[in-house]
Amino acid sequence: MKLLWVVNIIFPYPAEKIGMKKTVLGGWMLSLLNEVKTNKNINEIAVVTTYNGKEYKKYRDNNIVYYLIPCSNREKYDKKVGIIFKDIYNDFKPDLIHIRY
């Protein structure tokens, strides 16, 4: 099973890749990710979040794919975010989507 997880923080691996400080906020989500990785029914995990950047980014760390969607204002809907999310869905082809935002 492929799990697509939409979250509101940037996990340490992609944060390091974009030169951002690792956050301690949402530590329970990182713990949950580490627990989900041990589930034998889940073959691959993708984590999607927005970040204050200019371009869409994709990183892979073992069996986890991280997608970073550029978004300068989380309070205002941006059509580009929806288009990128559709591209992510088509790229990853998840069996299950969990949104924690």
Coordinates of N, CA, C and O in Angstrom, one line a residue:
M1 N 0.8 -1.2 0.0 CA 0.0 0.0 0.0 C 0.9 1.2 0.0 O 1.9 1.3 0.6
K2 N 0.4 2.2 -0.7 CA 1.2 3.5 -0.8 C 0.3 4.6 -0.1 O -0.8 4.8 -0.4
L3 N 1.0 5.2 0.9 CA 0.3 6.2 1.7 C 0.8 7.6 1.4 O 2.1 7.9 1.4
L4 N -0.1 8.5 1.1 CA 0.2 9.9 0.8 C -0.3 10.7 2.0 O -1.4 10.7 2.4
W5 N 0.7 11.4 2.7 CA 0.4 12.1 4.0 C 0.6 13.6 3.8 O 1.7 14.0 3.5
V6 N -0.4 14.4 3.9 CA -0.3 15.8 3.8 C -0.2 16.4 5.2 O -1.1 16.2 6.0
V7 N 0.8 17.1 5.4 CA 1.1 17.7 6.8 C 1.4 19.2 6.7 O 1.5 19.7 5.6
N8 N 1.5 19.8 7.9 CA 1.7 21.3 7.9 C 3.1 21.6 8.5 O 3.3 22.8 8.9
I9 N 4.0 20.7 8.5 CA 5.4 21.0 8.9 C 6.4 20.4 7.8 O 6.0 19.6 7.0
I10 N 7.6 20.9 7.9 CA 8.6 20.3 7.0 C 9.5 19.3 7.9 O 10.1 19.8 8.9
F11 N 9.5 18.1 7.5 CA 10.2 17.1 8.2 C 11.7 17.3 8.1 O 12.2 18.0 7.2
P12 N 12.6 16.8 9.0 CA 14.0 17.1 9.0 C 14.7 16.8 7.7 O 15.6 17.7 7.3
Y13 N 14.5 15.7 7.0 CA 15.2 15.4 5.8 C 15.0 16.5 4.7 O 16.0 17.0 4.2
P14 N 13.8 16.8 4.3 CA 13.7 17.9 3.3 C 14.1 19.3 3.8 O 14.6 20.1 3.1
A15 N 14.0 19.5 5.1 CA 14.4 20.8 5.7 C 15.9 21.0 5.5 O 16.4 22.0 5.1
E16 N 16.6 19.9 5.7 CA 18.1 19.9 5.6 C 18.4 20.2 4.1 O 19.3 20.9 3.8
K17 N 17.7 19.6 3.2 CA 17.9 19.7 1.8 C 17.8 21.1 1.3 O 18.5 21.5 0.3
I18 N 16.8 21.9 1.9 CA 16.6 23.3 1.4 C 17.3 24.3 2.3 O 17.1 25.5 2.2
G19 N 18.2 23.8 3.2 CA 19.0 24.7 4.1 C 18.2 25.3 5.2 O 18.5 26.4 5.6
M20 N 17.1 24.7 5.6 CA 16.3 25.2 6.6 C 16.6 24.5 8.0 O 17.0 23.4 8.0
K21 N 16.4 25.3 9.1 CA 16.6 24.7 10.4 C 15.6 23.6 10.6 O 14.4 23.8 10.3
K22 N 16.0 22.5 11.3 CA 15.0 21.5 11.6 C 14.2 22.0 12.8 O 14.7 22.7 13.7
T23 N 12.9 21.7 12.7 CA 12.0 22.2 13.7 C 11.6 21.1 14.8 O 11.7 19.9 14.5
V24 N 11.3 21.6 16.0 CA 10.9 20.6 17.0 C 9.3 20.6 17.0 O 8.8 19.8 17.7
L25 N 8.7 21.5 16.3 CA 7.3 21.6 16.3 C 6.8 20.3 15.5 O 7.4 19.9 14.5
G26 N 5.7 19.8 16.0 CA 5.1 18.6 15.3 C 5.9 17.3 15.5 O 5.8 16.4 14.7
G27 N 6.7 17.3 16.6 CA 7.5 16.1 16.8 C 6.7 14.8 16.9 O 7.2 13.8 16.5
W28 N 5.5 14.9 17.3 CA 4.6 13.7 17.3 C 4.4 13.2 15.9 O 4.3 12.0 15.7
M29 N 4.4 14.1 14.9 CA 4.2 13.6 13.5 C 5.4 12.8 13.0 O 5.3 11.8 12.3
L30 N 6.6 13.3 13.4 CA 7.8 12.6 13.0 C 7.9 11.2 13.7 O 8.2 10.2 13.1
S31 N 7.4 11.2 15.0 CA 7.4 9.9 15.7 C 6.4 9.0 15.0 O 6.6 7.8 14.8
L32 N 5.2 9.5 14.6 CA 4.2 8.7 13.9 C 4.8 8.2 12.6 O 4.5 7.0 12.2
L33 N 5.5 9.1 11.8 CA 6.1 8.6 10.6 C 7.0 7.5 10.8 O 7.0 6.5 10.1
N34 N 7.8 7.5 11.8 CA 8.8 6.4 12.1 C 8.0 5.2 12.5 O 8.5 4.1 12.2
E35 N 6.9 5.3 13.1 CA 6.1 4.1 13.5 C 5.4 3.5 12.2 O 5.4 2.3 12.0
V36 N 4.9 4.4 11.4 CA 4.2 3.9 10.2 C 5.2 3.2 9.2 O 4.9 2.3 8.6
K37 N 6.5 3.7 9.2 CA 7.5 3.0 8.4 C 7.7 1.6 8.8 O 8.1 0.8 7.9
T38 N 7.3 1.2 10.0 CA 7.5 -0.2 10.4 C 6.3 -1.1 10.0 O 6.4 -2.3 10.1
N39 N 5.2 -0.5 9.5 CA 4.1 -1.3 9.1 C 4.3 -2.0 7.8 O 4.6 -1.4 6.8
K40 N 4.3 -3.3 7.9 CA 4.6 -4.2 6.7 C 3.6 -4.0 5.6 O 3.9 -4.4 4.4
N41 N 2.4 -3.5 5.9 CA 1.4 -3.3 4.8 C 1.6 -2.0 4.0 O 1.0 -1.8 3.0
I42 N 2.5 -1.2 4.5 CA 2.8 0.1 3.7 C 4.2 0.0 3.1 O 5.2 -0.1 3.8
N43 N 4.2 0.0 1.8 CA 5.4 -0.2 1.0 C 6.1 1.1 0.8 O 7.4 1.1 0.7
E44 N 5.4 2.2 0.6 CA 6.0 3.5 0.3 C 5.1 4.6 0.9 O 3.9 4.5 1.0
I45 N 5.8 5.6 1.4 CA 5.2 6.8 2.0 C 5.6 8.0 1.3 O 6.8 8.2 0.9
A46 N 4.6 8.9 1.1 CA 4.9 10.2 0.5 C 4.4 11.3 1.5 O 3.3 11.1 2.0
V47 N 5.2 12.3 1.8 CA 4.8 13.3 2.7 C 4.8 14.6 1.9 O 5.8 15.0 1.2
V48 N 3.7 15.3 2.0 CA 3.5 16.6 1.2 C 3.3 17.7 2.2 O 2.5 17.6 3.1
T49 N 4.0 18.8 1.9 CA 3.7 20.0 2.7 C 4.0 21.2 1.8 O 4.6 21.1 0.8
T50 N 3.6 22.4 2.3 CA 3.9 23.6 1.6 C 5.1 24.2 2.3 O 5.4 23.9 3.5
Y51 N 5.8 25.1 1.6 CA 6.9 25.8 2.2 C 7.0 27.2 1.5 O 6.5 27.4 0.4
N52 N 7.7 28.1 2.1 CA 7.9 29.5 1.6 C 9.0 29.5 0.6 O 10.1 30.0 0.9
G53 N 8.8 28.9 -0.5 CA 9.8 28.9 -1.6 C 9.2 29.3 -2.9 O 8.1 29.6 -3.0
K54 N 10.0 29.1 -3.9 CA 9.6 29.6 -5.3 C 9.3 28.4 -6.2 O 8.6 28.5 -7.2
E55 N 9.9 27.2 -5.9 CA 9.7 26.1 -6.8 C 9.3 24.8 -6.1 O 9.6 24.6 -5.0
Y56 N 8.6 24.0 -6.9 CA 8.2 22.7 -6.4 C 9.4 21.8 -6.3 O 10.3 21.8 -7.1
K57 N 9.5 21.0 -5.2 CA 10.7 20.2 -4.9 C 10.2 18.8 -4.6 O 9.2 18.6 -3.9
K58 N 11.0 17.8 -4.9 CA 10.8 16.4 -4.6 C 12.1 15.8 -4.2 O 13.1 15.9 -4.8
Y59 N 12.1 15.1 -3.0 CA 13.2 14.4 -2.5 C 12.8 13.0 -2.1 O 11.7 12.8 -1.7
R60 N 13.8 12.1 -2.2 CA 13.6 10.7 -1.7 C 14.6 10.3 -0.7 O 15.8 10.6 -0.9
D61 N 14.1 9.7 0.4 CA 15.0 9.2 1.5 C 14.5 7.8 1.7 O 13.5 7.6 2.4
N62 N 15.2 6.8 1.2 CA 14.8 5.4 1.3 C 13.4 5.2 0.7 O 13.2 5.6 -0.4
N63 N 12.5 4.8 1.5 CA 11.1 4.5 1.0 C 10.2 5.7 1.2 O 9.0 5.5 1.1
I64 N 10.7 6.8 1.5 CA 9.9 8.0 1.8 C 10.2 9.1 0.7 O 11.3 9.4 0.5
V65 N 9.1 9.6 0.1 CA 9.2 10.6 -0.9 C 8.7 11.9 -0.2 O 7.6 11.9 0.4
Y66 N 9.4 13.0 -0.3 CA 9.0 14.3 0.2 C 8.7 15.2 -0.9 O 9.5 15.4 -1.8
Y67 N 7.5 15.8 -0.9 CA 7.1 16.8 -1.9 C 6.9 18.1 -1.1 O 6.2 18.2 -0.2
L68 N 7.6 19.2 -1.6 CA 7.4 20.5 -1.1 C 6.8 21.4 -2.1 O 7.3 21.5 -3.2
I69 N 5.6 21.9 -1.8 CA 4.9 22.8 -2.7 C 5.1 24.3 -2.3 O 4.9 24.6 -1.1
P70 N 5.6 25.1 -3.2 CA 5.8 26.5 -2.9 C 4.5 27.2 -2.6 O 3.5 27.0 -3.3
C71 N 4.4 27.9 -1.5 CA 3.2 28.6 -1.1 C 3.6 29.8 -0.2 O 4.1 29.6 0.9
S72 N 3.4 31.0 -0.7 CA 3.9 32.1 0.1 C 2.9 32.5 1.2 O 3.2 33.2 2.2
N73 N 1.6 32.1 1.0 CA 0.6 32.5 2.0 C -0.4 31.3 2.2 O -1.2 31.1 1.4
R74 N -0.3 30.7 3.4 CA -1.1 29.5 3.7 C -2.6 29.9 4.0 O -3.5 29.1 4.0
E75 N -2.8 31.2 4.2 CA -4.2 31.7 4.5 C -5.0 31.9 3.3 O -6.2 32.1 3.4
K76 N -4.4 32.0 2.1 CA -5.1 32.3 0.9 C -4.9 31.2 -0.1 O -3.8 30.8 -0.4
Y77 N -6.0 30.8 -0.7 CA -5.9 29.7 -1.7 C -5.2 30.1 -2.9 O -5.5 31.2 -3.5
D78 N -4.3 29.3 -3.4 CA -3.6 29.6 -4.6 C -3.8 28.4 -5.6 O -3.6 27.2 -5.3
K79 N -4.4 28.7 -6.8 CA -4.7 27.6 -7.8 C -3.5 26.8 -8.1 O -3.6 25.6 -8.4
K80 N -2.3 27.4 -8.1 CA -1.1 26.6 -8.4 C -0.9 25.5 -7.4 O -0.4 24.4 -7.8
V81 N -1.2 25.6 -6.2 CA -1.1 24.6 -5.2 C -1.9 23.4 -5.6 O -1.5 22.2 -5.5
G82 N -3.2 23.7 -6.0 CA -4.1 22.6 -6.4 C -3.5 21.8 -7.6 O -3.6 20.6 -7.7
I83 N -3.0 22.6 -8.6 CA -2.4 21.9 -9.8 C -1.2 21.1 -9.4 O -1.1 19.9 -9.9
I84 N -0.4 21.6 -8.5 CA 0.8 20.8 -8.1 C 0.4 19.6 -7.3 O 0.9 18.5 -7.5
F85 N -0.6 19.7 -6.5 CA -1.1 18.6 -5.7 C -1.6 17.5 -6.7 O -1.4 16.3 -6.5
K86 N -2.3 17.9 -7.7 CA -2.8 16.9 -8.7 C -1.6 16.2 -9.4 O -1.7 15.0 -9.6
D87 N -0.6 16.9 -9.7 CA 0.6 16.3 -10.3 C 1.3 15.3 -9.3 O 1.7 14.3 -9.7
I88 N 1.3 15.7 -8.0 CA 1.8 14.8 -7.0 C 1.0 13.5 -6.9 O 1.6 12.4 -6.9
Y89 N -0.3 13.7 -6.9 CA -1.2 12.5 -6.9 C -0.9 11.6 -8.1 O -0.8 10.4 -7.9
N90 N -0.8 12.2 -9.3 CA -0.5 11.4 -10.5 C 0.9 10.7 -10.5 O 1.1 9.6 -11.0
D91 N 1.8 11.4 -9.9 CA 3.2 10.9 -9.8 C 3.3 9.7 -8.8 O 3.9 8.7 -9.1
F92 N 2.7 9.9 -7.6 CA 2.8 8.9 -6.6 C 1.8 7.8 -6.6 O 2.1 6.7 -6.3
K93 N 0.6 8.1 -7.1 CA -0.5 7.1 -7.2 C -0.8 6.4 -5.9 O -0.6 5.2 -5.8
P94 N -1.2 7.2 -4.9 CA -1.4 6.6 -3.6 C -2.7 5.7 -3.5 O -3.6 5.9 -4.3
D95 N -2.6 4.8 -2.6 CA -3.8 3.9 -2.2 C -4.6 4.6 -1.2 O -5.8 4.4 -1.0
L96 N -3.9 5.4 -0.3 CA -4.6 6.1 0.8 C -4.0 7.5 1.0 O -2.8 7.6 0.9
I97 N -4.9 8.4 1.3 CA -4.4 9.8 1.5 C -4.9 10.2 2.9 O -6.0 10.0 3.3
H98 N -3.9 10.7 3.7 CA -4.3 11.2 5.1 C -3.9 12.7 5.1 O -2.8 13.0 4.8
I99 N -4.8 13.5 5.5 CA -4.5 15.0 5.6 C -4.5 15.4 7.0 O -5.5 15.3 7.7
R100 N -3.4 15.9 7.5 CA -3.3 16.5 8.8 C -2.7 17.9 8.6 O -1.5 18.1 8.5
Y101 N -3.6 18.8 8.5 CA -3.2 20.2 8.2 C -3.7 21.2 9.2 O -4.7 21.2 9.7

